Structures are given as C-alpha cells and as structure tokens.
CSV table of C-alpha atoms in Angstrom, one decimal:
chain,number,residue,atom,x,y,z
A,1,UNK,CA,87.0,85.4,64.1
A,2,UNK,CA,89.4,87.9,62.9
A,3,UNK,CA,93.1,88.0,62.7
A,4,UNK,CA,94.5,88.5,65.8
A,5,UNK,CA,93.6,86.1,68.9
A,6,UNK,CA,94.6,86.7,72.5
A,7,UNK,CA,98.0,86.5,73.6
A,8,UNK,CA,99.6,86.8,76.9
A,9,UNK,CA,102.3,89.2,77.3
A,10,UNK,CA,103.5,89.0,81.0
A,11,UNK,CA,100.6,90.1,83.1
A,12,UNK,CA,98.9,91.5,80.0
A,13,UNK,CA,96.3,90.4,77.8
A,14,UNK,CA,96.7,91.6,74.0
A,15,UNK,CA,93.4,91.1,72.5
A,16,UNK,CA,93.7,91.4,68.5
A,17,UNK,CA,96.4,93.5,67.0
A,18,UNK,CA,96.0,96.5,69.4
A,19,UNK,CA,93.9,96.3,72.7
A,20,UNK,CA,95.6,95.8,75.7
A,21,UNK,CA,94.2,94.8,79.0
A,22,UNK,CA,95.7,94.2,82.3
A,23,UNK,CA,93.8,93.0,85.7
A,24,UNK,CA,95.1,95.7,88.6
A,25,UNK,CA,94.7,94.8,92.4
A,26,UNK,CA,93.2,97.9,94.5
A,27,UNK,CA,91.9,99.0,97.9
A,28,UNK,CA,88.3,98.1,98.6
A,29,UNK,CA,85.8,101.0,98.8
A,30,UNK,CA,83.3,101.5,101.5
A,31,UNK,CA,79.8,100.0,100.2
A,32,UNK,CA,78.0,103.9,101.2
A,33,UNK,CA,78.9,107.1,99.8
A,34,UNK,CA,80.6,107.8,96.6
A,35,UNK,CA,84.8,108.1,96.5
A,36,UNK,CA,87.5,109.3,94.5
A,37,UNK,CA,89.5,106.4,92.7
A,38,UNK,CA,91.2,104.0,94.5
A,39,UNK,CA,94.9,103.5,93.7
A,40,UNK,CA,96.6,100.5,92.0
A,41,UNK,CA,98.6,98.0,93.8
A,42,UNK,CA,100.2,95.7,91.4
A,43,UNK,CA,98.9,93.6,88.5
A,44,UNK,CA,97.3,90.5,89.4
A,45,UNK,CA,99.2,87.6,88.1
A,46,UNK,CA,97.9,86.0,85.0
A,47,UNK,CA,98.7,81.9,83.7
A,48,UNK,CA,97.1,80.5,80.8
A,49,UNK,CA,94.8,77.4,81.6
A,50,UNK,CA,96.2,75.3,79.1
A,51,UNK,CA,99.5,74.9,80.9
A,52,UNK,CA,98.0,73.3,83.5
A,53,UNK,CA,96.2,70.5,82.1
A,54,UNK,CA,96.6,67.8,84.9
A,55,UNK,CA,95.6,70.3,87.5
A,56,UNK,CA,92.7,72.2,86.5
A,57,UNK,CA,89.0,71.3,86.5
A,58,UNK,CA,88.2,69.7,83.0
A,59,UNK,CA,85.4,72.3,82.2
A,60,UNK,CA,88.2,75.1,82.6
A,61,UNK,CA,90.1,73.3,79.9
A,62,UNK,CA,87.0,73.1,77.8
A,63,UNK,CA,86.5,77.1,78.3
A,64,UNK,CA,90.1,77.6,77.7
A,65,UNK,CA,91.6,81.2,78.6
A,66,UNK,CA,93.4,82.4,81.5
A,67,UNK,CA,93.2,82.5,85.5
A,68,UNK,CA,94.3,84.7,88.1
A,69,UNK,CA,94.2,84.6,91.7
A,70,UNK,CA,91.8,86.7,93.8
A,71,UNK,CA,91.0,86.6,97.4
A,72,UNK,CA,87.2,86.9,98.9
A,73,UNK,CA,86.1,90.3,98.6
A,74,UNK,CA,88.9,91.7,96.7
A,75,UNK,CA,88.8,94.7,94.3
A,76,UNK,CA,90.0,94.8,91.2
A,77,UNK,CA,90.1,96.9,88.2
A,78,UNK,CA,90.8,96.7,84.6
A,79,UNK,CA,93.6,99.0,83.3
A,80,UNK,CA,93.7,99.8,79.1
A,81,UNK,CA,96.9,101.1,79.1
A,82,UNK,CA,99.1,100.2,76.2
A,83,UNK,CA,96.1,99.9,73.6
A,84,UNK,CA,97.4,100.9,70.1
A,85,UNK,CA,94.5,101.0,68.1
A,86,UNK,CA,91.0,101.8,68.6
A,87,UNK,CA,89.1,98.9,70.1
A,88,UNK,CA,85.2,97.9,70.9
A,89,UNK,CA,85.7,96.2,73.7
A,90,UNK,CA,82.9,93.9,75.7
A,91,UNK,CA,83.5,93.2,79.0
A,92,UNK,CA,81.2,90.7,80.6
A,93,UNK,CA,80.9,89.8,84.4
A,94,UNK,CA,79.2,86.0,84.8
A,95,UNK,CA,78.3,86.7,81.0
A,96,UNK,CA,76.4,89.8,82.0
A,97,UNK,CA,77.4,93.2,80.2
A,98,UNK,CA,79.2,95.3,82.6
A,99,UNK,CA,78.5,98.4,80.6
A,100,UNK,CA,74.6,98.1,79.5
A,101,UNK,CA,73.5,95.2,82.1
A,102,UNK,CA,72.2,92.9,79.4
A,103,UNK,CA,73.0,89.0,79.0
A,104,UNK,CA,76.2,88.4,77.2
A,105,UNK,CA,76.3,88.8,73.0
A,106,UNK,CA,78.6,88.4,70.4
A,107,UNK,CA,77.3,91.4,68.4
A,108,UNK,CA,78.1,95.0,69.5
A,109,UNK,CA,74.9,96.8,70.5
A,110,UNK,CA,74.3,100.6,70.3
A,111,UNK,CA,70.8,100.8,71.9
A,112,UNK,CA,71.6,100.4,74.6
A,113,UNK,CA,75.8,100.5,74.1
A,114,UNK,CA,77.3,97.1,75.6
A,115,UNK,CA,81.3,98.1,75.1
A,116,UNK,CA,83.7,100.0,75.7
A,117,UNK,CA,85.6,102.3,73.6
A,118,UNK,CA,89.4,102.0,73.5
A,119,UNK,CA,91.8,103.7,73.9
A,120,UNK,CA,89.6,106.7,74.9
A,121,UNK,CA,88.3,104.5,78.2
A,122,UNK,CA,91.4,104.3,79.9
A,123,UNK,CA,90.5,101.9,82.6
A,124,UNK,CA,86.7,100.4,84.1
A,125,UNK,CA,87.0,99.9,87.9
A,126,UNK,CA,83.0,98.4,88.0
A,127,UNK,CA,79.4,98.3,86.6
A,128,UNK,CA,77.9,101.0,84.9
A,129,UNK,CA,75.7,101.8,87.5
A,130,UNK,CA,75.1,105.8,88.3
A,131,UNK,CA,75.3,108.9,86.5
A,132,UNK,CA,79.1,109.6,86.0
A,133,UNK,CA,79.9,106.6,88.6
A,134,UNK,CA,80.5,103.1,88.6
A,135,UNK,CA,80.2,100.2,91.4
A,136,UNK,CA,83.2,98.6,92.1
A,137,UNK,CA,84.0,95.0,91.4
A,138,UNK,CA,84.7,92.7,94.0
A,139,UNK,CA,85.0,89.3,94.3
A,140,UNK,CA,82.8,86.5,95.8
A,141,UNK,CA,81.9,82.8,95.4
A,142,UNK,CA,79.2,81.6,93.3
A,143,UNK,CA,76.3,79.9,95.2
A,144,UNK,CA,75.2,83.1,97.5
A,145,UNK,CA,73.4,85.3,94.7
A,146,UNK,CA,76.0,87.9,95.4
A,147,UNK,CA,77.2,88.3,92.1
A,148,UNK,CA,76.0,90.6,89.4
A,149,UNK,CA,75.4,87.4,87.4
A,150,UNK,CA,72.8,86.2,90.2
A,151,UNK,CA,71.2,89.5,90.7
A,152,UNK,CA,70.5,90.3,86.7
A,153,UNK,CA,69.8,86.6,86.0
A,154,UNK,CA,68.6,84.7,88.7
A,155,UNK,CA,71.4,82.2,88.6
A,156,UNK,CA,74.9,81.6,88.9
A,157,UNK,CA,76.8,79.3,86.5
A,158,UNK,CA,79.3,81.3,84.2
A,159,UNK,CA,81.4,83.5,86.7
A,160,UNK,CA,84.7,84.7,85.8
A,161,UNK,CA,85.1,87.6,83.6
A,162,UNK,CA,84.7,87.7,79.7
A,163,UNK,CA,86.4,90.0,77.2
A,164,UNK,CA,85.9,90.3,73.1
A,165,UNK,CA,87.1,93.1,71.6
A,166,UNK,CA,86.2,94.6,67.9
A,167,UNK,CA,88.4,96.5,65.4
A,168,UNK,CA,87.8,99.0,63.5
A,169,UNK,CA,86.6,98.0,59.9
A,170,UNK,CA,89.0,98.4,57.0
A,171,UNK,CA,88.3,101.6,55.9
A,172,UNK,CA,87.9,103.1,58.8
A,173,UNK,CA,91.0,101.9,60.5
A,174,UNK,CA,92.8,103.2,57.7
A,175,UNK,CA,91.2,106.7,58.0
A,176,UNK,CA,92.0,106.6,62.0
A,177,UNK,CA,95.8,105.7,60.6
A,178,UNK,CA,96.0,108.7,57.9
A,179,UNK,CA,95.0,111.0,61.0
A,180,UNK,CA,97.1,109.3,63.9
A,181,UNK,CA,100.3,110.3,61.0
A,182,UNK,CA,99.1,113.5,60.3
A,183,UNK,CA,98.8,114.1,64.4
A,184,UNK,CA,101.9,112.9,64.8
A,185,UNK,CA,103.9,115.0,62.6
A,186,UNK,CA,101.9,118.1,63.5
A,187,UNK,CA,103.2,117.0,67.0
A,188,UNK,CA,106.7,116.7,66.1
A,189,UNK,CA,106.7,120.1,65.0
A,190,UNK,CA,105.6,121.6,68.0
A,191,UNK,CA,106.9,119.1,70.6
A,192,UNK,CA,105.0,116.9,73.0
A,193,UNK,CA,103.3,113.4,72.6
A,194,UNK,CA,100.0,113.1,70.6
A,195,UNK,CA,97.1,111.3,72.4
A,196,UNK,CA,97.2,107.6,73.1
A,197,UNK,CA,101.2,107.8,72.6
A,198,UNK,CA,103.3,107.0,75.2
A,199,UNK,CA,106.4,109.4,75.2
A,200,UNK,CA,109.9,108.4,75.4
A,201,UNK,CA,110.9,107.1,78.5
A,202,UNK,CA,107.4,107.0,79.4
A,203,UNK,CA,105.0,104.2,80.3
A,204,UNK,CA,101.7,103.0,79.6
A,205,UNK,CA,99.2,103.5,82.3
A,206,UNK,CA,100.2,104.5,85.8
A,207,UNK,CA,97.7,105.1,88.9
A,208,UNK,CA,99.7,102.9,90.8
A,209,UNK,CA,101.7,100.9,88.3
A,210,UNK,CA,99.7,99.7,85.1
A,211,UNK,CA,96.6,101.5,85.1
A,212,UNK,CA,95.4,105.6,85.3
A,213,UNK,CA,97.4,107.1,83.0
A,214,UNK,CA,98.4,110.8,82.8
A,215,UNK,CA,97.3,113.2,80.5
A,216,UNK,CA,100.0,114.2,78.0
A,217,UNK,CA,102.7,116.2,79.4
A,218,UNK,CA,101.9,115.1,83.0
A,219,UNK,CA,104.2,112.9,85.0
A,220,UNK,CA,103.6,109.4,85.4
A,221,UNK,CA,103.0,107.8,89.0
A,222,UNK,CA,105.8,105.6,89.8
A,223,UNK,CA,104.5,101.8,90.0
A,224,UNK,CA,103.9,99.9,92.9
A,225,UNK,CA,104.8,96.5,94.2
A,226,UNK,CA,101.9,94.7,95.4
A,227,UNK,CA,102.4,94.9,99.4
A,228,UNK,CA,103.8,92.3,101.8
A,229,UNK,CA,101.2,91.0,104.4
A,230,UNK,CA,100.4,93.8,106.6
A,231,UNK,CA,103.1,95.9,104.8
A,232,UNK,CA,102.2,99.4,102.6
A,233,UNK,CA,102.5,99.5,99.2
A,234,UNK,CA,106.3,99.6,97.5
A,235,UNK,CA,106.8,96.5,100.1
A,236,UNK,CA,108.5,93.5,98.6
A,237,UNK,CA,105.7,91.0,97.3
A,238,UNK,CA,106.2,87.4,98.3
A,239,UNK,CA,108.1,85.4,96.2
A,240,UNK,CA,106.7,83.3,93.6
A,241,UNK,CA,107.0,79.1,94.1
A,242,UNK,CA,107.3,78.5,90.3
A,243,UNK,CA,110.8,78.9,89.0
A,244,UNK,CA,111.7,80.9,85.9
A,245,UNK,CA,111.8,77.9,83.9
A,246,UNK,CA,107.8,77.6,83.8
A,247,UNK,CA,104.7,76.5,85.4
A,248,UNK,CA,105.0,73.6,87.6
A,249,UNK,CA,102.7,70.1,86.5
A,250,UNK,CA,101.6,67.4,88.4
A,251,UNK,CA,102.6,64.2,86.7
A,252,UNK,CA,100.1,62.7,84.4
A,253,UNK,CA,100.1,59.7,86.5
A,254,UNK,CA,99.2,61.9,89.9
A,255,UNK,CA,95.5,62.3,91.2
A,256,UNK,CA,92.4,63.7,89.2
A,257,UNK,CA,92.3,67.4,89.1
A,258,UNK,CA,90.1,68.7,91.8
A,259,UNK,CA,87.0,71.0,91.7
A,260,UNK,CA,87.9,74.5,92.1
A,261,UNK,CA,85.6,76.7,93.8
A,262,UNK,CA,83.6,79.0,91.9
A,263,UNK,CA,84.4,82.8,91.7
A,264,UNK,CA,82.4,85.6,90.2
A,265,UNK,CA,82.1,89.4,90.6
A,266,UNK,CA,79.9,91.5,92.7
A,267,UNK,CA,79.9,94.9,93.2
A,268,UNK,CA,81.3,97.2,96.3
A,269,UNK,CA,81.2,100.9,96.6
A,270,UNK,CA,80.3,103.4,94.4
A,271,UNK,CA,83.3,105.8,92.9
A,272,UNK,CA,83.3,109.1,90.5
A,273,UNK,CA,84.2,107.4,86.8
A,274,UNK,CA,82.1,108.0,83.5
A,275,UNK,CA,81.7,105.0,81.0
A,276,UNK,CA,82.0,106.9,77.6
A,277,UNK,CA,79.7,107.0,75.2
A,278,UNK,CA,80.8,105.9,71.6
A,279,UNK,CA,81.1,108.7,69.1
A,280,UNK,CA,81.8,106.9,65.8
A,281,UNK,CA,79.2,105.4,63.5
A,282,UNK,CA,78.1,101.8,64.0
A,283,UNK,CA,79.5,100.5,60.7
A,284,UNK,CA,83.0,101.5,61.3
A,285,UNK,CA,83.2,98.7,63.6
A,286,UNK,CA,84.1,95.1,62.2
A,287,UNK,CA,81.3,92.6,62.2
A,288,UNK,CA,83.2,90.4,63.6
A,289,UNK,CA,85.3,90.2,67.1
A,290,UNK,CA,89.6,89.9,66.8
A,291,UNK,CA,89.5,87.9,69.6
A,292,UNK,CA,87.8,87.0,72.9
A,293,UNK,CA,88.6,85.2,76.1
A,294,UNK,CA,87.3,83.7,79.3
A,295,UNK,CA,88.8,84.7,82.8
A,296,UNK,CA,88.9,82.2,85.6
A,297,UNK,CA,88.8,83.7,89.1
A,298,UNK,CA,90.8,81.1,91.2
A,299,UNK,CA,90.7,81.1,95.0
A,300,UNK,CA,94.4,81.4,96.5
A,301,UNK,CA,94.1,77.6,97.9
A,302,UNK,CA,93.1,76.8,94.2
A,303,UNK,CA,95.7,78.9,93.1
A,304,UNK,CA,98.4,77.0,95.0
A,305,UNK,CA,97.3,73.6,94.1
A,306,UNK,CA,96.9,74.4,90.3
A,307,UNK,CA,100.1,76.3,89.6
A,308,UNK,CA,102.1,75.1,92.6
A,309,UNK,CA,103.0,79.3,92.8
A,310,UNK,CA,101.9,81.3,95.9
A,311,UNK,CA,99.2,83.9,95.6
A,312,UNK,CA,100.2,87.3,95.9
A,313,UNK,CA,99.8,88.8,99.4
A,314,UNK,CA,96.5,89.9,100.5
A,315,UNK,CA,96.1,93.6,99.7
A,316,UNK,CA,96.9,96.6,102.3
A,317,UNK,CA,93.7,97.9,104.2
A,318,UNK,CA,92.5,101.4,103.2
A,319,UNK,CA,93.4,103.2,106.5
A,320,UNK,CA,96.7,102.4,106.5
A,321,UNK,CA,97.2,103.5,103.2
A,322,UNK,CA,95.4,106.8,103.6
A,323,UNK,CA,97.3,107.1,106.8
A,324,UNK,CA,100.3,107.0,104.9
A,325,UNK,CA,99.4,110.2,103.0
A,326,UNK,CA,99.7,108.0,99.5
A,327,UNK,CA,97.7,109.0,96.3
A,328,UNK,CA,93.9,108.6,95.2
A,329,UNK,CA,92.7,110.0,92.0
A,330,UNK,CA,90.3,112.1,90.2
A,331,UNK,CA,90.1,111.7,86.1
A,332,UNK,CA,88.4,114.2,84.0
A,333,UNK,CA,87.9,114.1,80.3
A,334,UNK,CA,86.0,117.5,79.0
A,335,UNK,CA,86.2,116.1,75.2
A,336,UNK,CA,84.2,112.9,76.1
A,337,UNK,CA,80.2,112.3,76.9
A,338,UNK,CA,79.3,109.9,79.7
A,339,UNK,CA,76.8,107.0,78.7
A,340,UNK,CA,73.5,106.9,80.5
A,341,UNK,CA,73.7,104.4,83.1
A,342,UNK,CA,72.2,101.0,83.0
A,343,UNK,CA,68.8,100.7,85.0
A,344,UNK,CA,69.4,97.0,85.3
A,345,UNK,CA,73.0,97.4,86.7
A,346,UNK,CA,71.7,100.7,88.9
A,347,UNK,CA,69.6,98.0,90.9
A,348,UNK,CA,72.9,95.7,92.0
A,349,UNK,CA,73.4,95.7,95.6
A,350,UNK,CA,76.8,95.3,97.4
A,351,UNK,CA,78.0,92.2,98.4
A,352,UNK,CA,78.1,93.3,102.2
A,353,UNK,CA,74.1,92.7,101.9
A,354,UNK,CA,75.0,88.9,101.4
A,355,UNK,CA,78.2,88.6,103.5
A,356,UNK,CA,77.7,90.6,106.1
A,357,UNK,CA,79.8,94.1,106.7
A,358,UNK,CA,83.4,93.4,107.6
A,359,UNK,CA,84.6,97.3,106.6
A,360,UNK,CA,87.1,99.7,109.2
A,361,UNK,CA,86.2,102.7,110.0
A,362,UNK,CA,86.9,104.8,106.6
A,363,UNK,CA,89.5,107.7,106.7
A,364,UNK,CA,88.5,109.9,103.7
A,365,UNK,CA,91.8,111.5,101.8
A,366,UNK,CA,93.0,114.8,102.5
A,367,UNK,CA,93.0,117.1,99.5
A,368,UNK,CA,96.5,117.0,98.9
A,369,UNK,CA,96.3,113.2,98.4
A,370,UNK,CA,93.9,113.4,95.5
A,371,UNK,CA,95.8,113.6,92.3
A,372,UNK,CA,93.8,115.1,88.9
A,373,UNK,CA,94.6,113.0,86.1
A,374,UNK,CA,93.2,114.0,82.6
A,375,UNK,CA,93.6,115.3,79.5
A,376,UNK,CA,102.5,95.9,65.0
A,377,UNK,CA,102.8,92.3,66.2
A,378,UNK,CA,103.9,91.8,69.6
A,379,UNK,CA,105.7,89.0,71.3
A,380,UNK,CA,103.9,86.8,73.9
A,381,UNK,CA,102.1,83.3,73.8
A,382,UNK,CA,98.8,83.0,72.3
A,383,UNK,CA,95.9,81.7,74.5
A,384,UNK,CA,93.6,78.9,73.4
A,385,UNK,CA,89.6,80.0,73.3
A,386,UNK,CA,87.0,77.6,74.2
A,387,UNK,CA,83.5,76.8,74.2
A,388,UNK,CA,81.7,79.2,76.7
C-alpha cells in the first residue's frame, strides 16, 4: 500500500495525502417518488476501534478502522468536501460496490466503473441505482436480508462501510499540480477562487454543515448542529459523556467485551444525484491504494457501552424541517457526465419492504426552499487497518 494511510481529524477521515470523507446525518426520504437533496444535520462522530480494546468485539479489533453510532433506519450521506488532490475512491456497503453493484475488489475497474472521482464528486447519498438518481443510504441490522449486501450477494456477513483510495500516479499527479499552479496564477490575476480551492474565510463543504459545497463565488450555507430530541436543526446537541481528556475505557480486569449488533446499509428513497464518469485514462491512477478503512456501524446502546459516550440525538423529522422553511438542495454540474446506473443496484428494494412502512405524511418543499448548488501532510491520529 502506498504511503499516507488513514488518519482521523475530528470527525473527518483523511485517506492518503489528499482525500477527505465525512459521514453526514440527514433526513430520511420517502421510499416512493424522486426528491431533491436533503439537508445535512451535522456529522456522525467517529472513534478509532483500537482506542477501545477492552470493550469492542474481538472481530472488530481484527478489522481495525473506525466506528460511528447510527439509529435504526437513520439515513446518511458521505461528504468529500476538503479533498485536496484527485482521488479514485471505492465505496463498499457490506463489501458491495455502491457504484457498480459488484463485489468488493482491491483494484480499480472501468467496465463497469467501480469508484468515484474526487473532488469532482462532491458527495454520495446512496447507491447508483438509476439514471441521474441514487437511492439513499439507510441503516438496518444484518440478518433480515434488507441490506444492499444481503440483496446482492444473498448473505450478510460483512456489514459496515468500506473505503479505499487510489491517488494519481506520479506523472499524472505532477501534470495535475502544474495545471493547478497555472490555474491558481490565472485566477489571482482576475480574482476569485479556482475549482476545488476554498476561498479565504470560506469552508469546505456546506449543505448543512460539512457537505454539499456551493460553486465558487456562491455563499456557503451556515453549519447546522445536530438537533436536540424533537427539536429543529440549530438546537444544542446533547453533551457527550466522555471528557476532553480522551476516551473512557473499561479496565482490563473487567468483563469480556459483549457482542455488538451487526449493522449495515440498506436503501431508502430516490433522489436526483449523478455519479460522475471518470474522464481520465485508466493508467493515470496508481496501481496500489494509498489507504483503505473499515467503518463499523454501531447501535446507540452499543455505542454507550463501548465508548461511555452518549450518541447524538435522533434526527428531526422531515415534516417539521420542511414546515420550518429550512432548505433542501439541487446540484448541477454542466461539465460532468453521469455514469450509467448499475442494473444490479437498480433492483435493490428499500428497507420498508422488510421492516414495514413508518413514514409520516410527506410535505413537499416549497420552490423557494430548494437552494441551487453548482458549478501537504495534515494533523490527526492514524487509524489501524486490519484483515477484512
């Protein structure tokens, strides 16, 4: 594996030298119809598995990686804001590729394409299941057959989320850096910020605090805190039980770690979002990944038991959010080409087929609520990889 590895910086994963990934909380969409992009409601907290050797299950220690707390049927999306250099990122859900629908592999593939191209791809909300649409990631337990893994492979053994990042090869990277230097110099002569560069005083991401980024020159949405139980975005989040001095651990002389409920990702509603086709030559990418990581999904009770912390409160319901007049989003990139949907992923059914419907009446956002979005080593703790 190439240099770089994975590091945790706050709630962000840094993969290799340039890619950044955050897991974002959001509203769950209805399972029928096609919708605009839902808002971000704050980041999922990330903790390194290796920091809790006395309380995590042994097989988690063997896989290494990080963990995050998620409620049953909670939706999430992946933000790539802050990515600094071109990266081919593979995203697995239960070791099934979220882009191609094929089983997890350690190599990049073009027929079909089994990766995202960062930073051109600003986020991913779900599996590549339709033309210009994705089906939302929704957390469900293993064992019901409701996960993408269960529906595609017929078994549920992996769960979680898998990430693997490939940088550009040496020659292609040097060409890209030269182009960026020239673009930056030209931009300084006319003012403004080049593509992918955060303007002074700005922030990577947006879309509710850490994700959907506005086009250069557009104002960035203000970050949102995770909502308090029953409250709206912006309300104070519940305080964490752990102190700033570090994670809480059970003493080594205590009881053996308990097995934790296994969680994976199924799908929910459909939304308008493109997965972009790679316009580089296949040989431009490095042959070996710079980093890979296993992300464990943890139920709130297991999170409390393992970390000693309170999980974030359950997200606000979408009807209350929409009624309050808060924004939804629509993104368009005229220079990018949509990747053909996966026939395999197109057949994945939403979790309501297994768990039954629990949806409140849908309140369609008013037109004015849909906001258009468009056109060096870093600090942090390294994360241990394992055998998965």
